[in-house]
Coordinates of C-alpha atoms in Angstrom, one line a residue:
Chain A
M1 CA 9.9 27.5 -20.7
L2 CA 7.7 30.2 -18.9
W3 CA 6.9 27.6 -16.1
V4 CA 10.3 27.0 -15.8
I5 CA 11.0 30.9 -15.4
I6 CA 8.3 31.6 -13.3
I7 CA 8.7 28.9 -10.2
G8 CA 12.7 28.3 -11.0
L9 CA 14.2 25.0 -11.4
L10 CA 14.7 22.9 -7.8
P11 CA 18.5 21.6 -7.6
P12 CA 19.2 17.9 -7.0
G13 CA 19.5 17.2 -2.7
G14 CA 21.2 14.9 -0.9
V15 CA 24.3 14.4 -3.8
K16 CA 27.4 12.3 -2.0
A17 CA 30.1 11.4 -3.2
F18 CA 32.3 8.3 -2.5
D19 CA 34.6 6.0 -3.6
T20 CA 33.3 3.4 -5.2
P21 CA 33.5 0.2 -3.4
S22 CA 35.1 -3.4 -4.6
D23 CA 36.6 -1.9 -7.8
G24 CA 39.9 -1.2 -9.1
G25 CA 40.3 2.3 -8.1
G26 CA 40.0 4.9 -10.7
S27 CA 36.4 5.4 -9.9
V28 CA 33.9 7.4 -7.9
T29 CA 30.6 7.4 -7.5
I30 CA 28.1 10.2 -7.0
R31 CA 24.7 9.7 -5.9
W32 CA 21.9 12.7 -5.8
E33 CA 18.1 12.4 -5.0
L34 CA 15.9 13.6 -8.2
S35 CA 15.2 17.4 -8.4
P36 CA 11.8 17.9 -7.7
S37 CA 11.4 19.9 -11.0
E38 CA 11.8 16.5 -12.6
T39 CA 8.1 16.4 -13.0
L40 CA 8.4 19.2 -15.6
S41 CA 8.5 18.2 -19.2
Q42 CA 11.0 21.0 -19.9
F43 CA 13.6 19.0 -17.6
L44 CA 16.2 17.3 -19.3
G45 CA 18.5 15.6 -16.9
Y46 CA 21.8 16.4 -14.9
R47 CA 25.2 17.8 -15.8
I48 CA 27.8 16.0 -13.4
L49 CA 31.1 18.5 -12.8
R50 CA 34.2 17.8 -10.9
G51 CA 36.9 19.9 -9.8
E52 CA 40.3 19.8 -7.7
S53 CA 39.6 22.3 -5.2
E54 CA 36.1 23.4 -3.5
A55 CA 36.2 27.0 -5.1
G56 CA 36.4 25.3 -8.4
P57 CA 37.2 25.3 -11.3
F58 CA 34.5 22.6 -12.5
E59 CA 34.6 20.9 -15.5
E60 CA 31.8 18.3 -16.7
V61 CA 32.7 14.7 -16.8
G62 CA 29.5 13.2 -17.1
Y63 CA 25.6 13.7 -17.7
V64 CA 22.7 11.6 -17.6
I65 CA 19.5 11.7 -18.4
K66 CA 16.4 12.9 -16.1
G67 CA 15.1 10.0 -13.7
R68 CA 18.7 8.4 -13.0
G69 CA 20.5 9.4 -9.5
E70 CA 23.5 8.2 -9.9
Y71 CA 26.9 8.5 -11.9
Q72 CA 30.4 6.9 -12.3
D73 CA 33.1 8.9 -12.8
R74 CA 35.5 6.4 -14.0
S75 CA 38.2 9.0 -14.9
T76 CA 39.5 9.9 -11.9
E77 CA 43.5 9.5 -10.5
D78 CA 43.8 7.3 -7.1
G79 CA 45.0 9.4 -3.8
K80 CA 43.7 12.8 -5.7
S81 CA 41.5 15.4 -3.8
Y82 CA 38.2 15.6 -6.4
Y83 CA 35.2 17.9 -5.3
Y84 CA 31.9 17.4 -7.1
L85 CA 28.7 19.1 -7.9
V86 CA 25.6 18.2 -9.9
V87 CA 23.8 20.6 -12.2
G88 CA 20.1 20.2 -13.3
V89 CA 19.7 21.1 -16.7
A90 CA 16.0 22.1 -18.7
V91 CA 15.3 23.9 -21.4
G92 CA 16.9 27.5 -20.9
D93 CA 17.8 26.7 -17.3
S94 CA 20.3 24.9 -15.2
V95 CA 20.4 24.6 -11.4
A96 CA 23.6 23.5 -9.5
S97 CA 23.5 21.2 -6.3
S98 CA 25.9 22.3 -3.2
V99 CA 30.0 21.0 -4.0
V100 CA 30.5 18.0 -2.3
G101 CA 34.2 16.5 -1.5
P102 CA 36.7 16.0 -1.2
V103 CA 36.4 12.4 -2.2
I104 CA 39.7 10.3 -2.6
S105 CA 39.9 7.5 -5.2
S106 CA 41.4 4.1 -4.5
A107 CA 41.8 0.3 -4.9
Q108 CA 39.9 -2.3 -3.1
W109 CA 41.8 -5.9 -2.2
F110 CA 38.5 -7.4 -1.9
N111 CA 35.5 -7.1 -4.4
A112 CA 32.5 -7.9 -2.5
N113 CA 30.5 -7.8 -5.3
R114 CA 32.2 -11.2 -6.4
L115 CA 31.9 -13.0 -3.0
N116 CA 29.8 -15.4 -4.8
V117 CA 32.7 -16.6 -7.2
L118 CA 35.0 -16.9 -4.0
I119 CA 32.7 -19.3 -2.5
F120 CA 32.0 -21.6 -5.5
T121 CA 35.4 -21.6 -6.6
F122 CA 36.5 -22.5 -3.2
L123 CA 34.1 -25.0 -3.1
I124 CA 35.0 -26.7 -6.0
S125 CA 38.6 -26.0 -5.4
L126 CA 38.2 -28.1 -2.2
F127 CA 36.2 -30.9 -3.8
V128 CA 39.1 -31.4 -6.2
L129 CA 42.0 -31.6 -4.0
L130 CA 40.0 -33.5 -1.5
Y131 CA 39.5 -36.2 -4.6
I132 CA 42.9 -35.6 -5.7
R133 CA 44.0 -36.9 -2.4
R134 CA 41.4 -40.1 -2.3
A135 CA 42.6 -40.9 -6.0
K136 CA 46.4 -41.2 -4.3
R137 CA 45.1 -44.3 -2.1
E138 CA 42.8 -45.9 -4.3
R139 CA 41.7 -46.0 -7.6
L140 CA 38.8 -44.5 -8.3
F141 CA 35.9 -45.3 -11.1
I142 CA 35.3 -43.2 -14.3
R143 CA 32.5 -44.4 -16.5
K144 CA 33.9 -44.9 -20.2
I145 CA 33.5 -42.5 -22.8
P146 CA 32.0 -43.3 -26.1
G147 CA 34.3 -43.0 -28.8
L148 CA 37.5 -43.8 -27.0
D149 CA 37.9 -46.9 -27.7
A150 CA 37.5 -45.5 -31.7
I151 CA 40.8 -44.1 -30.8
E152 CA 43.0 -47.5 -31.4
D153 CA 40.4 -48.9 -33.6
A154 CA 41.0 -45.8 -35.8
V155 CA 44.9 -45.6 -35.3
G156 CA 44.7 -49.2 -36.3
R157 CA 42.8 -48.5 -39.2
S158 CA 45.2 -46.0 -40.2
T159 CA 48.4 -48.5 -39.7
E160 CA 46.5 -51.3 -42.3
M161 CA 45.8 -48.8 -44.7
G162 CA 49.3 -47.1 -44.7
R163 CA 48.2 -43.7 -44.2
P164 CA 49.6 -41.1 -42.0
I165 CA 47.3 -39.7 -38.6
L166 CA 46.3 -36.2 -38.8
Y167 CA 45.9 -34.4 -35.4
S168 CA 44.4 -31.1 -35.0
F169 CA 44.0 -28.7 -32.1
G170 CA 42.2 -26.5 -34.1
L171 CA 42.9 -22.5 -33.6
G172 CA 42.9 -23.2 -29.2
L173 CA 46.2 -21.7 -27.3
L174 CA 47.9 -23.2 -25.1
S175 CA 46.5 -21.1 -22.6
D176 CA 43.3 -22.5 -23.0
V177 CA 42.5 -25.5 -20.9
V178 CA 41.1 -27.5 -23.9
T179 CA 44.3 -27.3 -25.7
I180 CA 45.7 -29.0 -22.5
A181 CA 43.1 -32.0 -22.5
S182 CA 44.0 -32.6 -25.9
L183 CA 47.7 -32.6 -25.4
S184 CA 46.9 -35.6 -23.2
I185 CA 44.8 -37.1 -26.0
L186 CA 47.4 -36.6 -28.1
S187 CA 50.0 -38.3 -26.0
R188 CA 47.7 -41.1 -26.1
V189 CA 47.3 -41.3 -29.8
A190 CA 51.3 -40.8 -30.7
K191 CA 51.9 -43.5 -28.5
K192 CA 49.7 -45.9 -30.5
A193 CA 51.0 -44.1 -33.2
A194 CA 54.7 -45.2 -32.4
E195 CA 53.8 -48.7 -31.1
Y196 CA 52.1 -49.2 -34.8
G197 CA 55.1 -47.9 -36.8
T198 CA 52.5 -45.0 -38.0
R199 CA 53.6 -41.6 -39.3
L200 CA 51.9 -38.5 -37.3
I201 CA 51.1 -35.2 -38.4
V202 CA 50.6 -32.4 -36.2
P203 CA 49.7 -29.2 -38.2
N204 CA 49.7 -26.3 -35.8
Y205 CA 47.8 -22.5 -35.3
D206 CA 49.6 -21.9 -32.1
P207 CA 53.6 -21.7 -32.2
L208 CA 53.1 -22.3 -28.2
V209 CA 50.8 -25.7 -28.8
M210 CA 53.4 -26.3 -31.5
T211 CA 56.6 -26.6 -28.9
A212 CA 54.2 -28.4 -26.5
A213 CA 53.2 -30.7 -29.3
Q214 CA 56.4 -31.6 -30.2
E215 CA 57.7 -32.1 -26.5
T216 CA 54.3 -34.6 -26.5
V217 CA 54.9 -36.5 -28.9
K218 CA 58.7 -36.9 -29.0
Q219 CA 57.8 -38.5 -25.2
A220 CA 55.2 -40.5 -26.3
F221 CA 57.5 -42.2 -29.2
T222 CA 60.1 -42.4 -26.2
E223 CA 57.7 -44.4 -23.9
A224 CA 57.0 -46.4 -26.7
G225 CA 60.4 -47.3 -27.4
R226 CA 60.3 -46.3 -30.7
P227 CA 62.5 -42.6 -30.3
D228 CA 64.4 -43.4 -33.6
L229 CA 59.8 -42.7 -35.3
Y230 CA 59.9 -39.4 -34.1
N231 CA 59.9 -37.1 -36.9
E232 CA 59.8 -32.8 -35.5
G233 CA 59.1 -31.9 -38.8
D234 CA 55.5 -33.7 -38.6
I235 CA 54.8 -31.1 -36.0
T236 CA 54.7 -27.9 -37.7
F237 CA 53.8 -24.2 -37.5
L238 CA 51.3 -23.4 -40.4
T239 CA 50.0 -19.8 -39.7
Q240 CA 48.2 -17.9 -37.2
D241 CA 45.2 -16.6 -39.2
Q242 CA 41.8 -19.0 -39.1
F243 CA 41.2 -19.2 -42.9
G244 CA 45.0 -19.3 -43.6
Y245 CA 45.5 -21.9 -41.3
A246 CA 42.1 -24.1 -42.6
A247 CA 43.7 -23.7 -46.3
G248 CA 46.6 -25.1 -45.2
V249 CA 45.6 -28.1 -43.2
D250 CA 43.0 -28.7 -46.4
G251 CA 45.9 -29.1 -48.6
I252 CA 48.1 -31.6 -46.1
I253 CA 44.4 -33.8 -46.2
V254 CA 44.4 -34.2 -49.8
R255 CA 48.1 -34.7 -50.7
E256 CA 48.7 -36.9 -47.7
K257 CA 45.3 -38.6 -47.3
P258 CA 45.6 -39.4 -43.7
G259 CA 43.5 -42.5 -42.8
T260 CA 42.3 -40.6 -39.5
C261 CA 41.5 -37.3 -38.2
F262 CA 41.8 -35.9 -34.8
W263 CA 39.8 -32.6 -34.5
Q264 CA 40.5 -32.0 -30.4
G265 CA 40.9 -28.6 -29.5
Y266 CA 38.8 -25.0 -30.2
F267 CA 37.6 -24.7 -33.4
F268 CA 35.9 -21.8 -35.2
A269 CA 34.0 -21.3 -38.3
E270 CA 36.8 -23.7 -40.0
S271 CA 35.9 -26.8 -38.5
L272 CA 33.5 -27.9 -41.0
I273 CA 36.0 -26.9 -43.9
L274 CA 38.6 -29.4 -42.0
A275 CA 36.1 -32.2 -41.5
E276 CA 34.2 -32.0 -44.6
T277 CA 37.9 -32.6 -46.2
G278 CA 38.9 -35.3 -44.1
H279 CA 35.7 -37.1 -44.7
S280 CA 36.3 -36.8 -48.8
V281 CA 39.2 -38.7 -48.4
G282 CA 37.8 -41.0 -46.9
A283 CA 39.2 -40.5 -43.2
I284 CA 37.6 -41.8 -39.9
Q285 CA 37.2 -38.6 -37.9
I286 CA 37.4 -38.3 -34.3
A287 CA 36.6 -34.9 -32.9
G288 CA 36.1 -33.3 -29.6
T289 CA 35.7 -29.7 -28.7
I290 CA 33.9 -27.5 -25.7
A291 CA 33.2 -25.0 -28.7
V292 CA 29.5 -25.1 -28.7
T293 CA 28.6 -23.5 -32.2
Q294 CA 31.1 -26.0 -33.7
L295 CA 29.6 -29.3 -32.5
P296 CA 26.9 -29.5 -34.5
F297 CA 28.8 -29.7 -37.6
F298 CA 31.5 -31.8 -36.4
I299 CA 28.4 -34.0 -35.2
A300 CA 27.3 -34.0 -39.1
A301 CA 30.5 -34.6 -40.5
C302 CA 32.9 -37.0 -37.9
D303 CA 32.6 -40.6 -36.8
Y304 CA 33.0 -40.2 -33.1
V305 CA 32.7 -36.9 -31.4
L306 CA 33.5 -35.9 -27.6
I307 CA 31.0 -33.2 -26.4
G308 CA 32.3 -30.7 -24.0
E309 CA 33.5 -31.8 -20.8
E310 CA 33.4 -35.5 -22.3
M311 CA 37.2 -34.5 -23.9
Y312 CA 38.3 -33.5 -19.8
A313 CA 36.8 -37.0 -19.0
A314 CA 38.7 -38.5 -21.6
S315 CA 42.2 -37.2 -21.0
A316 CA 41.4 -38.1 -17.3
Y317 CA 40.2 -41.7 -18.6
L318 CA 43.3 -41.9 -20.7
R319 CA 45.9 -41.1 -18.3
P320 CA 44.1 -42.1 -14.7
E321 CA 46.5 -40.0 -13.0
P322 CA 45.2 -38.7 -9.3
Q323 CA 45.4 -35.3 -10.1
M324 CA 43.1 -35.9 -13.7
V325 CA 40.9 -38.3 -12.0
G326 CA 40.6 -36.2 -8.9
S327 CA 39.9 -33.0 -10.9
L328 CA 37.1 -34.8 -12.5
K329 CA 35.8 -36.3 -9.7
G330 CA 35.7 -33.1 -7.7
E331 CA 33.5 -31.7 -10.8
D332 CA 31.1 -34.5 -10.6
I333 CA 30.7 -33.5 -7.0
A334 CA 30.0 -29.8 -7.7
K335 CA 28.0 -31.0 -10.5
A336 CA 25.5 -32.8 -8.3
L337 CA 25.6 -30.0 -5.7
I338 CA 23.9 -27.8 -8.4
M339 CA 21.5 -30.1 -9.5
A340 CA 20.4 -30.3 -5.9
L341 CA 20.6 -26.3 -5.6
I342 CA 18.4 -26.6 -8.4
I343 CA 15.9 -28.9 -7.5
F344 CA 15.7 -27.1 -3.9
S345 CA 15.1 -23.8 -5.2
A346 CA 12.4 -24.9 -7.9
L347 CA 10.7 -26.3 -4.4
W348 CA 11.6 -23.0 -2.5
G349 CA 10.1 -20.8 -5.3
T350 CA 7.0 -22.7 -5.8
V351 CA 6.2 -22.6 -2.5
G352 CA 7.1 -19.0 -1.9
V353 CA 4.5 -18.6 -4.7
L354 CA 1.9 -20.3 -3.6
L355 CA 2.0 -19.2 0.0
N356 CA 1.7 -15.8 -1.4
Q357 CA -1.2 -16.2 -4.0
W358 CA -3.3 -18.3 -1.4
M359 CA -2.2 -16.9 1.9
G360 CA -1.0 -13.5 1.2
S361 CA 2.6 -13.9 2.9
S362 CA 5.4 -13.0 0.9
T363 CA 7.9 -13.6 3.1
L364 CA 9.0 -17.1 1.8
L365 CA 8.9 -15.8 -1.8
D366 CA 10.9 -12.2 -0.7
A367 CA 13.6 -14.4 1.1
F368 CA 13.4 -16.8 -2.6
H369 CA 14.4 -13.6 -4.6
S370 CA 17.0 -12.4 -2.2
F371 CA 18.6 -15.8 -2.5
V372 CA 18.6 -15.8 -6.2
N373 CA 20.0 -12.1 -6.1
W374 CA 22.3 -13.8 -4.5
F375 CA 24.0 -15.3 -7.6
T376 CA 24.3 -12.0 -9.4
V377 CA 28.2 -11.7 -10.7
G378 CA 28.9 -8.0 -9.5
E379 CA 30.8 -6.1 -11.8
Chain B
M1 CA 39.7 3.2 -60.8
N2 CA 43.5 3.5 -60.9
F3 CA 45.7 0.5 -62.3
F4 CA 46.5 -0.3 -58.6
D5 CA 42.9 -0.8 -57.9
L6 CA 42.2 -2.6 -60.9
F7 CA 45.2 -4.8 -60.4
G8 CA 44.1 -5.3 -56.8
T9 CA 40.8 -6.4 -57.6
W10 CA 42.0 -9.2 -60.2
L11 CA 44.4 -10.5 -57.9
A12 CA 42.0 -10.8 -55.1
A13 CA 38.9 -12.4 -57.6
G14 CA 41.7 -14.2 -59.3
L15 CA 42.8 -16.0 -56.0
T16 CA 39.2 -16.5 -54.6
V17 CA 38.2 -18.5 -57.7
A18 CA 41.5 -20.2 -57.4
I19 CA 40.8 -20.7 -53.8
L20 CA 37.0 -21.7 -54.5
S21 CA 38.4 -24.7 -57.1
F22 CA 39.0 -26.6 -54.3
L23 CA 35.5 -27.7 -54.4
Y24 CA 36.4 -29.3 -57.5
R25 CA 39.7 -31.1 -56.8
D26 CA 42.8 -30.5 -55.4
N27 CA 44.7 -28.9 -58.4
P28 CA 47.6 -26.5 -59.2
L29 CA 45.9 -23.2 -59.0
Y30 CA 44.6 -24.1 -55.1
K31 CA 47.9 -25.1 -54.4
F32 CA 49.2 -21.8 -55.8
A33 CA 46.5 -20.0 -54.0
E34 CA 46.8 -21.9 -50.9
H35 CA 50.5 -21.6 -50.1
I36 CA 50.5 -17.8 -51.1
Y37 CA 47.7 -17.6 -48.4
V38 CA 49.6 -19.6 -45.8
G39 CA 52.8 -17.9 -46.3
A40 CA 51.4 -14.3 -46.7
S41 CA 49.3 -14.3 -43.7
A42 CA 52.1 -16.2 -41.2
A43 CA 54.5 -13.2 -42.2
F44 CA 51.2 -10.6 -41.8
W45 CA 51.0 -11.9 -38.1
V46 CA 54.4 -11.9 -36.8
V47 CA 54.5 -8.0 -38.0
I48 CA 50.9 -7.6 -36.3
F49 CA 52.6 -9.5 -33.2
W50 CA 55.9 -7.5 -33.3
Y51 CA 54.0 -3.9 -33.4
S52 CA 51.2 -4.9 -31.0
D53 CA 52.8 -7.0 -28.8
V54 CA 57.0 -7.2 -28.5
K55 CA 57.5 -3.3 -29.5
P56 CA 55.1 -1.2 -27.5
M57 CA 54.9 -3.8 -24.8
L58 CA 58.5 -4.6 -24.4
I59 CA 61.4 -3.1 -26.4
D60 CA 59.3 1.0 -26.2
R61 CA 59.1 0.5 -22.5
A62 CA 62.4 -0.9 -21.9
L63 CA 63.8 2.3 -24.0
D64 CA 61.6 5.1 -22.0
P65 CA 63.3 7.0 -19.5
Q66 CA 59.7 8.0 -18.2
Y67 CA 58.9 4.4 -17.7
P68 CA 59.2 3.4 -13.6
L69 CA 62.2 1.3 -12.9
G70 CA 60.2 -0.9 -10.8
E71 CA 57.8 -2.1 -13.9
K72 CA 61.1 -2.3 -16.1
L73 CA 62.3 -4.7 -13.7
I74 CA 59.1 -6.8 -14.6
L75 CA 59.5 -6.6 -18.1
L76 CA 62.7 -8.7 -17.5
I77 CA 60.1 -12.0 -16.5
P78 CA 58.5 -12.2 -19.9
T79 CA 61.9 -11.1 -21.9
I80 CA 63.8 -14.2 -19.7
F81 CA 61.1 -16.4 -21.0
G82 CA 60.9 -15.2 -24.2
I83 CA 64.5 -16.1 -24.6
M84 CA 63.9 -19.4 -22.6
M85 CA 61.8 -20.5 -25.6
L86 CA 64.1 -19.1 -28.4
L87 CA 66.7 -21.9 -26.8
R88 CA 64.4 -24.4 -28.5
W89 CA 66.7 -23.7 -31.6
F90 CA 70.0 -25.1 -29.7
P91 CA 69.7 -29.2 -29.2
K92 CA 71.5 -29.0 -25.9
V93 CA 69.4 -27.0 -23.8
A94 CA 66.3 -27.1 -25.5
W95 CA 64.9 -28.4 -22.4
I96 CA 65.3 -25.0 -20.9
S97 CA 61.6 -24.3 -23.1
R98 CA 59.5 -26.7 -21.1
W99 CA 59.7 -23.9 -18.2
P100 CA 57.8 -21.5 -19.8
I101 CA 55.8 -23.5 -21.4
A102 CA 54.7 -25.1 -17.8
F103 CA 54.4 -21.7 -16.8
T104 CA 51.7 -20.9 -19.7
V105 CA 50.0 -24.0 -18.8
G106 CA 49.6 -23.4 -14.9
M107 CA 48.9 -19.9 -15.7
A108 CA 45.8 -20.7 -17.4
A109 CA 44.6 -23.3 -15.9
G110 CA 44.6 -21.2 -12.6
L111 CA 42.8 -18.3 -14.3
A112 CA 40.5 -20.4 -16.5
L113 CA 39.0 -21.9 -13.4
T114 CA 37.9 -18.3 -11.7
A115 CA 36.9 -17.2 -15.5
T116 CA 34.6 -20.1 -15.8
V117 CA 32.9 -19.8 -12.3
Q118 CA 32.3 -16.4 -13.0
G119 CA 31.3 -16.4 -17.0
Y120 CA 29.4 -19.3 -17.0
I121 CA 28.5 -21.7 -13.9
V122 CA 27.5 -18.8 -11.4
P123 CA 25.4 -16.7 -14.0
Q124 CA 23.7 -20.4 -15.2
I125 CA 22.8 -21.5 -12.1
K126 CA 21.1 -18.3 -11.5
A127 CA 19.3 -18.4 -14.5
T128 CA 17.7 -21.6 -13.2
L129 CA 16.4 -20.9 -10.1
F130 CA 12.8 -20.0 -10.4
P131 CA 9.8 -21.2 -9.0
V132 CA 7.9 -23.8 -11.4
V133 CA 4.6 -22.3 -10.8
V134 CA 4.0 -19.0 -12.1
I135 CA 0.5 -17.5 -11.6
T136 CA -0.7 -14.4 -13.5
K137 CA -4.3 -13.4 -14.1
D138 CA -4.9 -15.3 -17.5
P139 CA -5.1 -19.0 -16.7
L140 CA -3.9 -20.2 -19.9
I141 CA -0.5 -18.3 -19.8
S142 CA 0.0 -19.0 -16.1
L143 CA -0.3 -23.0 -17.0
W144 CA 2.0 -22.4 -20.4
R145 CA 4.7 -20.9 -18.3
S146 CA 4.4 -23.2 -15.3
L147 CA 5.2 -26.2 -18.5
M148 CA 7.5 -24.0 -20.2
N149 CA 9.4 -23.8 -16.2
I150 CA 9.3 -27.5 -15.5
F151 CA 10.6 -28.0 -19.3
V152 CA 13.8 -25.6 -18.3
I153 CA 14.7 -27.2 -15.5
F154 CA 14.3 -30.7 -16.1
G155 CA 16.6 -30.0 -19.2
V156 CA 19.2 -28.3 -17.5
F157 CA 19.2 -31.7 -14.3
T158 CA 18.9 -34.5 -17.3
T159 CA 22.1 -32.6 -19.9
I160 CA 24.2 -32.2 -16.3
L161 CA 23.2 -36.0 -15.7
Y162 CA 24.7 -36.9 -19.3
F163 CA 27.8 -35.0 -17.8
Y164 CA 28.0 -36.8 -14.8
F165 CA 31.4 -39.3 -15.0
S166 CA 31.4 -40.7 -11.3
K167 CA 28.6 -43.7 -12.0
E168 CA 28.0 -46.2 -14.8
H169 CA 25.3 -45.1 -16.8
T170 CA 22.6 -48.0 -15.9
G171 CA 19.1 -47.8 -14.7
L172 CA 17.2 -44.3 -14.2
L173 CA 20.8 -42.3 -14.5
K174 CA 20.4 -44.1 -17.7
V175 CA 17.1 -42.9 -19.0
G176 CA 18.2 -39.5 -17.7
S177 CA 21.2 -39.0 -19.6
R178 CA 19.5 -40.7 -22.6
I179 CA 16.9 -37.8 -22.2
G180 CA 19.9 -35.0 -21.4
I181 CA 21.5 -36.0 -24.9
I182 CA 18.2 -35.6 -26.8
F183 CA 18.2 -32.1 -25.4
I184 CA 21.7 -31.3 -26.5
M185 CA 21.0 -32.9 -29.5
V186 CA 17.9 -30.8 -30.7
G187 CA 20.2 -27.7 -29.2
F188 CA 22.8 -28.2 -31.6
G189 CA 20.1 -28.8 -34.1
A190 CA 19.4 -25.1 -33.6
S191 CA 22.4 -23.9 -33.5
F192 CA 23.5 -25.6 -37.1
G193 CA 20.7 -24.2 -38.6
Y194 CA 21.6 -20.7 -37.4
T195 CA 25.1 -20.8 -38.1
I196 CA 24.5 -22.1 -41.8
M197 CA 22.7 -19.1 -42.1
A198 CA 25.5 -17.1 -41.1
R199 CA 27.5 -18.9 -43.6
I200 CA 25.3 -18.4 -46.6
S201 CA 25.8 -14.9 -46.1
L202 CA 29.3 -14.9 -46.3
L203 CA 28.9 -16.8 -49.7
I204 CA 26.5 -14.1 -50.6
G205 CA 29.2 -11.7 -49.8
R206 CA 31.9 -13.3 -51.9
I207 CA 29.7 -14.1 -55.0
Y208 CA 28.8 -10.5 -54.7
F209 CA 32.1 -9.3 -54.9
L210 CA 33.3 -11.1 -58.3
L211 CA 29.9 -10.6 -59.6
H212 CA 30.0 -6.8 -58.7
S213 CA 33.5 -5.8 -58.3
W214 CA 34.9 -8.0 -60.6
L215 CA 33.1 -8.9 -63.5
G216 CA 30.5 -5.9 -63.1
V217 CA 27.7 -7.4 -64.1
I218 CA 25.1 -6.8 -61.0
D219 CA 25.3 -3.0 -59.4

């Protein structure tokens, strides 16, 4: 305390306030050089004060502990002028910098911090579009997914046993891509069910998914020439409560005793409850989800499982339309590039490390680190 | 404990036991609890959506004289889409409901692309870009870390190979994808054990409620 009083606190220098770049507005960044008084044990941190005129009054908008030279004021109104000052705070004393400003916050159209995301999105879209174009001209190869044959067998088994088929999208919403892929698989299942004259039950968690499922099944039954078999009451809404839905589906399983259960969509903790109940009535079960935490449960309890992207591939395989096949091929090219990138960077980084170690040259290693940092996704 | 607390505890305990009775077999008790659960939760979510979405985001804003006219006009779009969805009740014009569904599907697919690139692809690529060789002062640590790096790169590479659909998995590709599925299964095994532990803690919570709050046999 005595030491502070004798020499006095020194203020932070070089204070700058500017509109936060590459943001959606409503934010000003304040940056300063650390106060030379930071070496004192009594020094605590910095208060950031804001005013609407140079003469004040100023009010505190933030506080950072010592050692930090930047603060983002995220409470500004776009288009309004603000003035800032940074106050160094120590035990029993404080010292203010000069006032800086005016600064006006605004939103930017382009977020330069996410240029990498834009480039990757552009590349993937380009590959997909090129392959969709190609798929319109020629038939492109997609390898068969293990378990797809099981769909037909499972529908046939239900028919032989005189039992219905149960199809669930889990807790997926219509805005989930996995639900859209699942609709393609449902279309195939419904068509087979209509051909064999087997009842198809689809209990739903989301009303919009139910609507889309009704449309899909209706169309599939019509394409199969059996619109008379379509029963809208079999594609129902249960509830939007996770375990309420699980309890409802379990009830349907034990009462209707389906011969086949399809679990295709997005699932959470209810996955094992559903799959175990299906197993208990002796149903053959085919699951597919992108929920990584639920896949182990399906693998443990089901006969066939489509793992992650296999679901998308399955939907493209079952409905080989140019858009579906082209998308899958485009993604495959992106994957091949990513694999090449991983190998290339491993070699680059390794040579960089060895050169740095043996010859003391850090140029290649520094370039490698810059390259890796380019992949950081900014706010 | 007042009457309503006591009633609530007995009701919750009774319904818990009724739901757990499913472990034995389907029975009238379970059926009763299931129907209450499904019906009450469906109604509950209708109320939640009304008070969290429809009322504050549509009705309150539309009736608020302070709300800018331009943004009020934008509210017309979801309103019209909502009405179009409700037309499903009228068979002659039910086809109109396909339009908002098509919009939702298209919007979802478009948004998912950027979200996936930003949230998964780019960060995961970055996490896999590292040198194979690590050099530290301790040669044993250097060797161990270098082996780990090789292991991670090899695992990622073979796992991506498994999800490559443009070629039949034969020859080297078959070997690579087989190794990839082993990596995937090891990951799933770890995830399985971890999640089972979390589920056990949920079960403990429920049994504690029965033994503590309901029966009072434990503190």
